[in-house]
């Protein structure tokens, strides 16, 4: 651990320890406070009539019968809501040329995806609202659909937004170095392949939910919200509903998972807030699973044509990719739906020293549910494409896949270095991670086992990936593009009269343990028992202003702010104690809640005594001692646009070539997320991420019919990965602290999801190698696998 | 979603159930384990006026030996079948199959009769009943009638049961200890409905007698592979017979695709299942 961390590296430090989560007990006892648990006086419930068509004109809405149903309070159409809500447009100015038309909360005139909210019903109960919704007749006139992204830019394609002229949302081109020369050099080996990635979605355990509570007297809105970014929602609600921003209070108490699903502007949620204002009473909307599948953002849906040129020594000469992605009919507000394609351009090939690169990304509109940022945005695509090509190249050049990677990874002492795609890397450790991975999995032993079993007709394969992940983003991610999204976070830390420490932070907890690591940092930096630290998050009125938890930024940015604030409080405490104890502040320290002499352990005064003295008996203190034991600090990443992390991952599988079933036998991860604050939490974040990555690789897919109907919008038909099929996932760490902060923590939340799909795909293809077959379409379903083997046609 | 409004009644006797079922003006459903019905209500795929809860009716539950027969009450939970020594000894196919029915929590509530009445084409229990020539007892105010499993399944969620009838029991003949038996299914996740499944039973006296090859999850109902059965009938179980039977596995069967597999995939999996099942029997009984 780095020298600057000395205060966290003391014997009683909680940093690096697997401290149990203080909030686990209340969740396990069923005492969580999720939005749907909350009941407010006079609260009513919303349900939505959603479009059954992918594309249709709305000729009229007949709600007469619904309005007469007992218990129905109001029915709102798109026109009604347009009068109450300013529309939005999901465009970021730094993504040059991006276009997306204004999006209404409820569809007006034309509906553009199956599942788009069209009519809102508010009633005494959700059941009554659903009864009424079933009685509403919407006169739809179906229009031709534009669903297949491959045809979206054809000259005869149906144009979803005629005012834009075509279905292109955004296009970006990048070119560096002598790409053409590298691919045309006869001395180079070229591998090429087209990869496709199906749509999938986040499937949070707690579905999206909100309660909007309007206070007419104060012209204020309290928004209880299952989400990740309270301050962003505060700005959006104020702007689009016409509130003063300070009059909007967003509260995110317990949140049951989010994975990037709950960080966007959803028409049904904004309409819920508008309804509360119009009806002057609290309105609850809690999405059911059907609604979640057709309205929670989807992710991925990419087709990437890629090729790689290598010299005979196995060194990469050039990389070229062409990404096409379908995002539904609108770019999602306020983050836009261009970031995933942008990440694919930025991250493909990121671990490697590549001299020449050409990339093109095209983001197109289509009549399917909207697509936006979900856990590990763009990473699994970038990683699977590059690592798939690397394995193709290894086969062609007859070089061991691990060795081929070793020849091309940036050296561990090369940093800082800028990649061919323009990414500025620091503090990475690819070779150390790969070496540790190969040792941990017994690479040579597994290869021998695989080869021996092949002779018996058992088809096993090993897949390896090296990876880079974006974490701790600076304002260069969103703020620069005009979105109301903060890239800095703050922490407030105060000492109470009894010696307890109350901390609050603008980063948020969705089940991953944010509050635990905040308490660990504060307890360690101040010198108190962690049981004495109480944490508040998820309230725009009481926490510092900040961005919330997304893009693996909680520990790195919010954690650093907590460290800085805790140090500041400690200085205040020692200043006050020095006066009382007639010592110099530098000669004092805090140990287990007591003031001690620096280097000593003998209590000279407890924090409770000091607190009581300062707060109750200030008359005993000299007049220049300020009764101030509270500090706030904020932190943002400077000098680097992102703090990149790296790792290596491997998968071992067995393929049943008669049924197409893939059995996951083992999975290994070595990750370098800098300083590990809580090993158990980091490991479980990585495991969860691996499982979601495996979901994308083998199971999860939003299956659409040709005319844009989602075919599998239930938990029986949409296959989330289940524990029974998951392999043991072994995890190890390399710790290279980030130079951008004192804490040195980088993000860890998305590593698993980044690397797992490529590792599994490479393992499957390795198993299929003797049969001269391979797959490059995610998820790798049994049927796709058997088609690749020509077992069925 | 929330279930639409319905009335609920919990009668104590079958006679009370019959009275309710005989009321043709009332659209009623029987509530047994509720593992499919409640989901259908919550999805608003079904909106009956009345739920008749049969869980408190005596005598509908349990597994009893009766001479050469085993009788399984309609309200018997899957978990009871799973743990039954009688079933394990005399109905080995059922014993092999039952652990594949969904997940433990569902097996704790779901009922034997409920699975038959629902007639999901990918469910295990209907397939086993067909493979074992089970006799289903349907009761009503006009008395009991018995329906052979072969005549019971009419199509996707369609059965021979009349609206005013309730399944009360299912009878099986005890199987001989040297019966040939195999059960297998292909699911992407444990506990899911099968992409394709096979329940196989035959008598063996040197040669194969009375083979029942039942596929599930590949058509609109559990269905016997009669062409493949004809090849096995009276044959010695050997590799050529297995290959011949497997090649005819889906001959004459109308296949149904779903989001998990195309018809071609279903046919391939059916052939693979039959091949594997018979091969494993051959290897076990040299």
mmCIF file with all atom_site columns, N, CA and C in Angstrom, chain A residues 126-127 130-131 288 290 656 658-659 661 698-699 703 711-712 714-720 722 725 781-783 786-787 791-793, chain B residues 1-5 42-45 103 186-190 192-193 195 259-266 268-269 271-272 275-276:
data_model
loop_
_atom_site.group_PDB
_atom_site.id
_atom_site.type_symbol
_atom_site.label_atom_id
_atom_site.label_alt_id
_atom_site.label_comp_id
_atom_site.label_asym_id
_atom_site.label_entity_id
_atom_site.label_seq_id
_atom_site.pdbx_PDB_ins_code
_atom_site.Cartn_x
_atom_site.Cartn_y
_atom_site.Cartn_z
_atom_site.occupancy
_atom_site.B_iso_or_equiv
_atom_site.pdbx_formal_charge
_atom_site.auth_seq_id
_atom_site.auth_comp_id
_atom_site.auth_asym_id
_atom_site.auth_atom_id
_atom_site.pdbx_PDB_model_num
ATOM 1   N N  . UNK A 1 126 ? -53.691 0.241   -7.323  1.00 0.00 ? 126 UNK A N  1
ATOM 2   C CA . UNK A 1 126 ? -53.083 -0.161  -8.598  1.00 0.00 ? 126 UNK A CA 1
ATOM 3   C C  . UNK A 1 126 ? -54.030 -1.123  -9.342  1.00 0.00 ? 126 UNK A C  1
ATOM 4   N N  . UNK A 1 127 ? -54.709 -1.982  -8.613  1.00 0.00 ? 127 UNK A N  1
ATOM 5   C CA . UNK A 1 127 ? -55.610 -2.932  -9.270  1.00 0.00 ? 127 UNK A CA 1
ATOM 6   C C  . UNK A 1 127 ? -56.729 -2.200  -10.000 1.00 0.00 ? 127 UNK A C  1
ATOM 7   N N  . UNK A 1 130 ? -55.418 -0.626  -13.058 1.00 0.00 ? 130 UNK A N  1
ATOM 8   C CA . UNK A 1 130 ? -55.256 -1.601  -14.143 1.00 0.00 ? 130 UNK A CA 1
ATOM 9   C C  . UNK A 1 130 ? -56.607 -1.970  -14.753 1.00 0.00 ? 130 UNK A C  1
ATOM 10  N N  . UNK A 1 131 ? -57.628 -2.118  -13.903 1.00 0.00 ? 131 UNK A N  1
ATOM 11  C CA . UNK A 1 131 ? -58.979 -2.375  -14.427 1.00 0.00 ? 131 UNK A CA 1
ATOM 12  C C  . UNK A 1 131 ? -59.379 -1.265  -15.393 1.00 0.00 ? 131 UNK A C  1
ATOM 13  N N  . UNK A 1 288 ? -44.465 -3.039  -12.870 1.00 0.00 ? 288 UNK A N  1
ATOM 14  C CA . UNK A 1 288 ? -44.456 -4.498  -12.731 1.00 0.00 ? 288 UNK A CA 1
ATOM 15  C C  . UNK A 1 288 ? -43.462 -5.066  -13.751 1.00 0.00 ? 288 UNK A C  1
ATOM 16  N N  . UNK A 1 290 ? -43.766 -6.955  -16.397 1.00 0.00 ? 290 UNK A N  1
ATOM 17  C CA . UNK A 1 290 ? -44.100 -6.739  -17.812 1.00 0.00 ? 290 UNK A CA 1
ATOM 18  C C  . UNK A 1 290 ? -43.626 -5.364  -18.258 1.00 0.00 ? 290 UNK A C  1
ATOM 19  N N  . UNK A 1 656 ? -21.445 -29.447 -24.996 1.00 0.00 ? 656 UNK A N  1
ATOM 20  C CA . UNK A 1 656 ? -22.105 -30.668 -25.449 1.00 0.00 ? 656 UNK A CA 1
ATOM 21  C C  . UNK A 1 656 ? -22.451 -30.456 -26.912 1.00 0.00 ? 656 UNK A C  1
ATOM 22  N N  . UNK A 1 658 ? -23.833 -32.239 -29.030 1.00 0.00 ? 658 UNK A N  1
ATOM 23  C CA . UNK A 1 658 ? -25.108 -32.795 -29.522 1.00 0.00 ? 658 UNK A CA 1
ATOM 24  C C  . UNK A 1 658 ? -26.298 -31.933 -29.126 1.00 0.00 ? 658 UNK A C  1
ATOM 25  N N  . UNK A 1 659 ? -26.205 -31.261 -27.979 1.00 0.00 ? 659 UNK A N  1
ATOM 26  C CA . UNK A 1 659 ? -27.337 -30.439 -27.535 1.00 0.00 ? 659 UNK A CA 1
ATOM 27  C C  . UNK A 1 659 ? -27.047 -28.940 -27.622 1.00 0.00 ? 659 UNK A C  1
ATOM 28  N N  . UNK A 1 661 ? -25.447 -27.333 -25.402 1.00 0.00 ? 661 UNK A N  1
ATOM 29  C CA . UNK A 1 661 ? -25.388 -26.765 -24.051 1.00 0.00 ? 661 UNK A CA 1
ATOM 30  C C  . UNK A 1 661 ? -23.929 -26.499 -23.663 1.00 0.00 ? 661 UNK A C  1
ATOM 31  N N  . UNK A 1 698 ? -24.542 -16.023 -22.576 1.00 0.00 ? 698 UNK A N  1
ATOM 32  C CA . UNK A 1 698 ? -25.206 -17.317 -22.788 1.00 0.00 ? 698 UNK A CA 1
ATOM 33  C C  . UNK A 1 698 ? -26.728 -17.280 -22.685 1.00 0.00 ? 698 UNK A C  1
ATOM 34  N N  . UNK A 1 699 ? -27.307 -16.332 -21.962 1.00 0.00 ? 699 UNK A N  1
ATOM 35  C CA . UNK A 1 699 ? -28.723 -16.479 -21.621 1.00 0.00 ? 699 UNK A CA 1
ATOM 36  C C  . UNK A 1 699 ? -29.621 -15.328 -22.046 1.00 0.00 ? 699 UNK A C  1
ATOM 37  N N  . UNK A 1 703 ? -35.950 -10.734 -27.094 1.00 0.00 ? 703 UNK A N  1
ATOM 38  C CA . UNK A 1 703 ? -36.237 -11.268 -28.426 1.00 0.00 ? 703 UNK A CA 1
ATOM 39  C C  . UNK A 1 703 ? -37.415 -10.512 -29.036 1.00 0.00 ? 703 UNK A C  1
ATOM 40  N N  . UNK A 1 711 ? -40.948 -10.643 -27.436 1.00 0.00 ? 711 UNK A N  1
ATOM 41  C CA . UNK A 1 711 ? -41.532 -11.978 -27.357 1.00 0.00 ? 711 UNK A CA 1
ATOM 42  C C  . UNK A 1 711 ? -41.386 -12.638 -25.980 1.00 0.00 ? 711 UNK A C  1
ATOM 43  N N  . UNK A 1 712 ? -40.503 -12.116 -25.167 1.00 0.00 ? 712 UNK A N  1
ATOM 44  C CA . UNK A 1 712 ? -40.179 -12.862 -23.942 1.00 0.00 ? 712 UNK A CA 1
ATOM 45  C C  . UNK A 1 712 ? -40.147 -11.958 -22.717 1.00 0.00 ? 712 UNK A C  1
ATOM 46  N N  . UNK A 1 714 ? -41.286 -11.979 -19.779 1.00 0.00 ? 714 UNK A N  1
ATOM 47  C CA . UNK A 1 714 ? -41.585 -12.545 -18.460 1.00 0.00 ? 714 UNK A CA 1
ATOM 48  C C  . UNK A 1 714 ? -40.320 -13.194 -17.910 1.00 0.00 ? 714 UNK A C  1
ATOM 49  N N  . UNK A 1 715 ? -40.315 -13.411 -16.609 1.00 0.00 ? 715 UNK A N  1
ATOM 50  C CA . UNK A 1 715 ? -39.156 -14.046 -15.990 1.00 0.00 ? 715 UNK A CA 1
ATOM 51  C C  . UNK A 1 715 ? -39.045 -15.524 -16.357 1.00 0.00 ? 715 UNK A C  1
ATOM 52  N N  . UNK A 1 716 ? -40.106 -16.093 -16.931 1.00 0.00 ? 716 UNK A N  1
ATOM 53  C CA . UNK A 1 716 ? -40.016 -17.489 -17.385 1.00 0.00 ? 716 UNK A CA 1
ATOM 54  C C  . UNK A 1 716 ? -39.323 -17.566 -18.739 1.00 0.00 ? 716 UNK A C  1
ATOM 55  N N  . UNK A 1 717 ? -39.506 -16.537 -19.561 1.00 0.00 ? 717 UNK A N  1
ATOM 56  C CA . UNK A 1 717 ? -39.015 -16.603 -20.938 1.00 0.00 ? 717 UNK A CA 1
ATOM 57  C C  . UNK A 1 717 ? -37.720 -15.829 -21.154 1.00 0.00 ? 717 UNK A C  1
ATOM 58  N N  . UNK A 1 718 ? -37.501 -14.788 -20.345 1.00 0.00 ? 718 UNK A N  1
ATOM 59  C CA . UNK A 1 718 ? -36.252 -14.037 -20.413 1.00 0.00 ? 718 UNK A CA 1
ATOM 60  C C  . UNK A 1 718 ? -35.322 -14.691 -19.400 1.00 0.00 ? 718 UNK A C  1
ATOM 61  N N  . UNK A 1 719 ? -34.225 -15.230 -19.863 1.00 0.00 ? 719 UNK A N  1
ATOM 62  C CA . UNK A 1 719 ? -33.414 -16.086 -18.997 1.00 0.00 ? 719 UNK A CA 1
ATOM 63  C C  . UNK A 1 719 ? -32.329 -15.284 -18.285 1.00 0.00 ? 719 UNK A C  1
ATOM 64  N N  . UNK A 1 720 ? -32.623 -14.890 -17.045 1.00 0.00 ? 720 UNK A N  1
ATOM 65  C CA . UNK A 1 720 ? -31.538 -14.322 -16.249 1.00 0.00 ? 720 UNK A CA 1
ATOM 66  C C  . UNK A 1 720 ? -30.668 -15.481 -15.757 1.00 0.00 ? 720 UNK A C  1
ATOM 67  N N  . UNK A 1 722 ? -28.908 -18.002 -13.428 1.00 0.00 ? 722 UNK A N  1
ATOM 68  C CA . UNK A 1 722 ? -29.302 -18.485 -12.100 1.00 0.00 ? 722 UNK A CA 1
ATOM 69  C C  . UNK A 1 722 ? -28.095 -19.179 -11.447 1.00 0.00 ? 722 UNK A C  1
ATOM 70  N N  . UNK A 1 725 ? -26.455 -22.661 -12.567 1.00 0.00 ? 725 UNK A N  1
ATOM 71  C CA . UNK A 1 725 ? -25.627 -22.819 -13.771 1.00 0.00 ? 725 UNK A CA 1
ATOM 72  C C  . UNK A 1 725 ? -24.278 -22.125 -13.653 1.00 0.00 ? 725 UNK A C  1
ATOM 73  N N  . UNK A 1 781 ? -26.609 -19.234 -27.789 1.00 0.00 ? 781 UNK A N  1
ATOM 74  C CA . UNK A 1 781 ? -27.677 -20.147 -27.399 1.00 0.00 ? 781 UNK A CA 1
ATOM 75  C C  . UNK A 1 781 ? -27.348 -21.544 -27.918 1.00 0.00 ? 781 UNK A C  1
ATOM 76  N N  . UNK A 1 782 ? -27.979 -22.563 -27.336 1.00 0.00 ? 782 UNK A N  1
ATOM 77  C CA . UNK A 1 782 ? -27.730 -23.917 -27.846 1.00 0.00 ? 782 UNK A CA 1
ATOM 78  C C  . UNK A 1 782 ? -28.001 -24.015 -29.351 1.00 0.00 ? 782 UNK A C  1
ATOM 79  N N  . UNK A 1 783 ? -29.070 -23.358 -29.790 1.00 0.00 ? 783 UNK A N  1
ATOM 80  C CA . UNK A 1 783 ? -29.395 -23.461 -31.218 1.00 0.00 ? 783 UNK A CA 1
ATOM 81  C C  . UNK A 1 783 ? -28.343 -22.779 -32.090 1.00 0.00 ? 783 UNK A C  1
ATOM 82  N N  . UNK A 1 786 ? -25.372 -25.062 -32.279 1.00 0.00 ? 786 UNK A N  1
ATOM 83  C CA . UNK A 1 786 ? -25.555 -26.226 -33.158 1.00 0.00 ? 786 UNK A CA 1
ATOM 84  C C  . UNK A 1 786 ? -25.585 -25.811 -34.626 1.00 0.00 ? 786 UNK A C  1
ATOM 85  N N  . UNK A 1 787 ? -26.084 -24.609 -34.890 1.00 0.00 ? 787 UNK A N  1
ATOM 86  C CA . UNK A 1 787 ? -26.044 -24.130 -36.279 1.00 0.00 ? 787 UNK A CA 1
ATOM 87  C C  . UNK A 1 787 ? -24.598 -23.885 -36.715 1.00 0.00 ? 787 UNK A C  1
ATOM 88  N N  . UNK A 1 791 ? -24.965 -28.884 -37.187 1.00 0.00 ? 791 UNK A N  1
ATOM 89  C CA . UNK A 1 791 ? -25.760 -30.026 -36.724 1.00 0.00 ? 791 UNK A CA 1
ATOM 90  C C  . UNK A 1 791 ? -27.217 -29.831 -37.134 1.00 0.00 ? 791 UNK A C  1
ATOM 91  N N  . UNK A 1 792 ? -27.670 -28.588 -37.068 1.00 0.00 ? 792 UNK A N  1
ATOM 92  C CA . UNK A 1 792 ? -28.973 -28.290 -37.661 1.00 0.00 ? 792 UNK A CA 1
ATOM 93  C C  . UNK A 1 792 ? -28.781 -27.130 -38.635 1.00 0.00 ? 792 UNK A C  1
ATOM 94  N N  . UNK A 1 793 ? -29.684 -27.015 -39.587 1.00 0.00 ? 793 UNK A N  1
ATOM 95  C CA . UNK A 1 793 ? -29.524 -25.909 -40.546 1.00 0.00 ? 793 UNK A CA 1
ATOM 96  C C  . UNK A 1 793 ? -30.843 -25.183 -40.745 1.00 0.00 ? 793 UNK A C  1
ATOM 97  N N  . UNK B 2 1   ? -48.272 -6.841  -12.392 1.00 0.00 ? 1   UNK B N  1
ATOM 98  C CA . UNK B 2 1   ? -49.695 -6.541  -12.524 1.00 0.00 ? 1   UNK B CA 1
ATOM 99  C C  . UNK B 2 1   ? -50.451 -7.107  -11.338 1.00 0.00 ? 1   UNK B C  1
ATOM 100 N N  . UNK B 2 2   ? -51.656 -6.627  -11.183 1.00 0.00 ? 2   UNK B N  1
ATOM 101 C CA . UNK B 2 2   ? -52.510 -7.112  -10.099 1.00 0.00 ? 2   UNK B CA 1
ATOM 102 C C  . UNK B 2 2   ? -53.633 -7.946  -10.712 1.00 0.00 ? 2   UNK B C  1
ATOM 103 N N  . UNK B 2 3   ? -54.020 -8.991  -9.996  1.00 0.00 ? 3   UNK B N  1
ATOM 104 C CA . UNK B 2 3   ? -55.096 -9.842  -10.499 1.00 0.00 ? 3   UNK B CA 1
ATOM 105 C C  . UNK B 2 3   ? -56.394 -9.042  -10.583 1.00 0.00 ? 3   UNK B C  1
ATOM 106 N N  . UNK B 2 4   ? -57.216 -9.320  -11.599 1.00 0.00 ? 4   UNK B N  1
ATOM 107 C CA . UNK B 2 4   ? -58.537 -8.677  -11.628 1.00 0.00 ? 4   UNK B CA 1
ATOM 108 C C  . UNK B 2 4   ? -59.382 -9.207  -10.470 1.00 0.00 ? 4   UNK B C  1
ATOM 109 N N  . UNK B 2 5   ? -60.442 -8.501  -10.179 1.00 0.00 ? 5   UNK B N  1
ATOM 110 C CA . UNK B 2 5   ? -61.281 -8.873  -9.037  1.00 0.00 ? 5   UNK B CA 1
ATOM 111 C C  . UNK B 2 5   ? -61.954 -10.231 -9.269  1.00 0.00 ? 5   UNK B C  1
ATOM 112 N N  . UNK B 2 42  ? -52.399 -12.854 -12.219 1.00 0.00 ? 42  UNK B N  1
ATOM 113 C CA . UNK B 2 42  ? -51.603 -11.640 -12.066 1.00 0.00 ? 42  UNK B CA 1
ATOM 114 C C  . UNK B 2 42  ? -51.153 -11.077 -13.413 1.00 0.00 ? 42  UNK B C  1
ATOM 115 N N  . UNK B 2 43  ? -50.978 -11.937 -14.378 1.00 0.00 ? 43  UNK B N  1
ATOM 116 C CA . UNK B 2 43  ? -50.665 -11.469 -15.736 1.00 0.00 ? 43  UNK B CA 1
ATOM 117 C C  . UNK B 2 43  ? -51.929 -11.006 -16.469 1.00 0.00 ? 43  UNK B C  1
ATOM 118 N N  . UNK B 2 44  ? -53.063 -11.149 -15.830 1.00 0.00 ? 44  UNK B N  1
ATOM 119 C CA . UNK B 2 44  ? -54.362 -10.854 -16.453 1.00 0.00 ? 44  UNK B CA 1
ATOM 120 C C  . UNK B 2 44  ? -54.566 -11.640 -17.747 1.00 0.00 ? 44  UNK B C  1
ATOM 121 N N  . UNK B 2 45  ? -54.006 -12.833 -17.765 1.00 0.00 ? 45  UNK B N  1
ATOM 122 C CA . UNK B 2 45  ? -54.264 -13.719 -18.893 1.00 0.00 ? 45  UNK B CA 1
ATOM 123 C C  . UNK B 2 45  ? -55.578 -14.460 -18.690 1.00 0.00 ? 45  UNK B C  1
ATOM 124 N N  . UNK B 2 103 ? -38.848 -25.660 -9.313  1.00 0.00 ? 103 UNK B N  1
ATOM 125 C CA . UNK B 2 103 ? -37.941 -25.509 -8.173  1.00 0.00 ? 103 UNK B CA 1
ATOM 126 C C  . UNK B 2 103 ? -38.619 -26.004 -6.902  1.00 0.00 ? 103 UNK B C  1
ATOM 127 N N  . UNK B 2 186 ? -33.948 -31.279 -21.711 1.00 0.00 ? 186 UNK B N  1
ATOM 128 C CA . UNK B 2 186 ? -32.941 -30.260 -22.006 1.00 0.00 ? 186 UNK B CA 1
ATOM 129 C C  . UNK B 2 186 ? -33.521 -28.909 -21.598 1.00 0.00 ? 186 UNK B C  1
ATOM 130 N N  . UNK B 2 187 ? -32.883 -28.300 -20.610 1.00 0.00 ? 187 UNK B N  1
ATOM 131 C CA . UNK B 2 187 ? -33.280 -26.949 -20.205 1.00 0.00 ? 187 UNK B CA 1
ATOM 132 C C  . UNK B 2 187 ? -32.019 -26.099 -20.144 1.00 0.00 ? 187 UNK B C  1
ATOM 133 N N  . UNK B 2 188 ? -32.162 -24.815 -20.448 1.00 0.00 ? 188 UNK B N  1
ATOM 134 C CA . UNK B 2 188 ? -30.978 -23.951 -20.382 1.00 0.00 ? 188 UNK B CA 1
ATOM 135 C C  . UNK B 2 188 ? -30.659 -23.606 -18.940 1.00 0.00 ? 188 UNK B C  1
ATOM 136 N N  . UNK B 2 189 ? -31.678 -23.586 -18.090 1.00 0.00 ? 189 UNK B N  1
ATOM 137 C CA . UNK B 2 189 ? -31.434 -23.364 -16.660 1.00 0.00 ? 189 UNK B CA 1
ATOM 138 C C  . UNK B 2 189 ? -32.194 -24.442 -15.904 1.00 0.00 ? 189 UNK B C  1
ATOM 139 N N  . UNK B 2 190 ? -31.627 -24.891 -14.797 1.00 0.00 ? 190 UNK B N  1
ATOM 140 C CA . UNK B 2 190 ? -32.308 -25.890 -13.997 1.00 0.00 ? 190 UNK B CA 1
ATOM 141 C C  . UNK B 2 190 ? -33.687 -25.381 -13.585 1.00 0.00 ? 190 UNK B C  1
ATOM 142 N N  . UNK B 2 192 ? -36.314 -24.828 -15.467 1.00 0.00 ? 192 UNK B N  1
ATOM 143 C CA . UNK B 2 192 ? -37.129 -24.230 -16.533 1.00 0.00 ? 192 UNK B CA 1
ATOM 144 C C  . UNK B 2 192 ? -37.977 -25.302 -17.218 1.00 0.00 ? 192 UNK B C  1
ATOM 145 N N  . UNK B 2 193 ? -39.025 -24.841 -17.902 1.00 0.00 ? 193 UNK B N  1
ATOM 146 C CA . UNK B 2 193 ? -39.736 -25.750 -18.801 1.00 0.00 ? 193 UNK B CA 1
ATOM 147 C C  . UNK B 2 193 ? -38.759 -26.248 -19.853 1.00 0.00 ? 193 UNK B C  1
ATOM 148 N N  . UNK B 2 195 ? -36.887 -27.406 -23.186 1.00 0.00 ? 195 UNK B N  1
ATOM 149 C CA . UNK B 2 195 ? -36.848 -27.164 -24.634 1.00 0.00 ? 195 UNK B CA 1
ATOM 150 C C  . UNK B 2 195 ? -37.296 -28.444 -25.339 1.00 0.00 ? 195 UNK B C  1
ATOM 151 N N  . UNK B 2 259 ? -39.689 -19.552 -28.121 1.00 0.00 ? 259 UNK B N  1
ATOM 152 C CA . UNK B 2 259 ? -38.560 -18.616 -28.133 1.00 0.00 ? 259 UNK B CA 1
ATOM 153 C C  . UNK B 2 259 ? -37.236 -19.314 -27.812 1.00 0.00 ? 259 UNK B C  1
ATOM 154 N N  . UNK B 2 260 ? -37.302 -20.536 -27.285 1.00 0.00 ? 260 UNK B N  1
ATOM 155 C CA . UNK B 2 260 ? -36.052 -21.203 -26.927 1.00 0.00 ? 260 UNK B CA 1
ATOM 156 C C  . UNK B 2 260 ? -35.492 -22.049 -28.056 1.00 0.00 ? 260 UNK B C  1
ATOM 157 N N  . UNK B 2 261 ? -36.332 -22.488 -28.991 1.00 0.00 ? 261 UNK B N  1
ATOM 158 C CA . UNK B 2 261 ? -35.841 -23.412 -30.011 1.00 0.00 ? 261 UNK B CA 1
ATOM 159 C C  . UNK B 2 261 ? -36.789 -23.458 -31.208 1.00 0.00 ? 261 UNK B C  1
ATOM 160 N N  . UNK B 2 262 ? -36.192 -23.561 -32.385 1.00 0.00 ? 262 UNK B N  1
ATOM 161 C CA . UNK B 2 262 ? -36.967 -23.726 -33.614 1.00 0.00 ? 262 UNK B CA 1
ATOM 162 C C  . UNK B 2 262 ? -37.463 -25.166 -33.715 1.00 0.00 ? 262 UNK B C  1
ATOM 163 N N  . UNK B 2 263 ? -38.312 -25.427 -34.691 1.00 0.00 ? 263 UNK B N  1
ATOM 164 C CA . UNK B 2 263 ? -38.782 -26.806 -34.887 1.00 0.00 ? 263 UNK B CA 1
ATOM 165 C C  . UNK B 2 263 ? -37.620 -27.737 -35.216 1.00 0.00 ? 263 UNK B C  1
ATOM 166 N N  . UNK B 2 264 ? -36.687 -27.244 -36.034 1.00 0.00 ? 264 UNK B N  1
ATOM 167 C CA . UNK B 2 264 ? -35.535 -28.084 -36.388 1.00 0.00 ? 264 UNK B CA 1
ATOM 168 C C  . UNK B 2 264 ? -34.729 -28.437 -35.142 1.00 0.00 ? 264 UNK B C  1
ATOM 169 N N  . UNK B 2 265 ? -34.584 -27.452 -34.255 1.00 0.00 ? 265 UNK B N  1
ATOM 170 C CA . UNK B 2 265 ? -33.846 -27.685 -33.018 1.00 0.00 ? 265 UNK B CA 1
ATOM 171 C C  . UNK B 2 265 ? -34.585 -28.692 -32.140 1.00 0.00 ? 265 UNK B C  1
ATOM 172 N N  . UNK B 2 266 ? -35.899 -28.526 -32.044 1.00 0.00 ? 266 UNK B N  1
ATOM 173 C CA . UNK B 2 266 ? -36.696 -29.442 -31.211 1.00 0.00 ? 266 UNK B CA 1
ATOM 174 C C  . UNK B 2 266 ? -36.558 -30.872 -31.740 1.00 0.00 ? 266 UNK B C  1
ATOM 175 N N  . UNK B 2 268 ? -34.159 -32.137 -33.510 1.00 0.00 ? 268 UNK B N  1
ATOM 176 C CA . UNK B 2 268 ? -32.799 -32.635 -33.244 1.00 0.00 ? 268 UNK B CA 1
ATOM 177 C C  . UNK B 2 268 ? -32.649 -33.054 -31.777 1.00 0.00 ? 268 UNK B C  1
ATOM 178 N N  . UNK B 2 269 ? -33.159 -32.220 -30.891 1.00 0.00 ? 269 UNK B N  1
ATOM 179 C CA . UNK B 2 269 ? -33.028 -32.551 -29.465 1.00 0.00 ? 269 UNK B CA 1
ATOM 180 C C  . UNK B 2 269 ? -33.803 -33.812 -29.123 1.00 0.00 ? 269 UNK B C  1
ATOM 181 N N  . UNK B 2 271 ? -34.394 -36.391 -31.079 1.00 0.00 ? 271 UNK B N  1
ATOM 182 C CA . UNK B 2 271 ? -33.583 -37.533 -31.553 1.00 0.00 ? 271 UNK B CA 1
ATOM 183 C C  . UNK B 2 271 ? -32.418 -37.793 -30.600 1.00 0.00 ? 271 UNK B C  1
ATOM 184 N N  . UNK B 2 272 ? -31.782 -36.696 -30.176 1.00 0.00 ? 272 UNK B N  1
ATOM 185 C CA . UNK B 2 272 ? -30.629 -36.839 -29.275 1.00 0.00 ? 272 UNK B CA 1
ATOM 186 C C  . UNK B 2 272 ? -31.057 -37.451 -27.940 1.00 0.00 ? 272 UNK B C  1
ATOM 187 N N  . UNK B 2 275 ? -31.814 -41.180 -28.419 1.00 0.00 ? 275 UNK B N  1
ATOM 188 C CA . UNK B 2 275 ? -30.557 -41.887 -28.620 1.00 0.00 ? 275 UNK B CA 1
ATOM 189 C C  . UNK B 2 275 ? -29.819 -42.066 -27.298 1.00 0.00 ? 275 UNK B C  1
ATOM 190 N N  . UNK B 2 276 ? -29.729 -40.974 -26.547 1.00 0.00 ? 276 UNK B N  1
ATOM 191 C CA . UNK B 2 276 ? -28.993 -41.030 -25.274 1.00 0.00 ? 276 UNK B CA 1
ATOM 192 C C  . UNK B 2 276 ? -29.691 -41.932 -24.265 1.00 0.00 ? 276 UNK B C  1
#
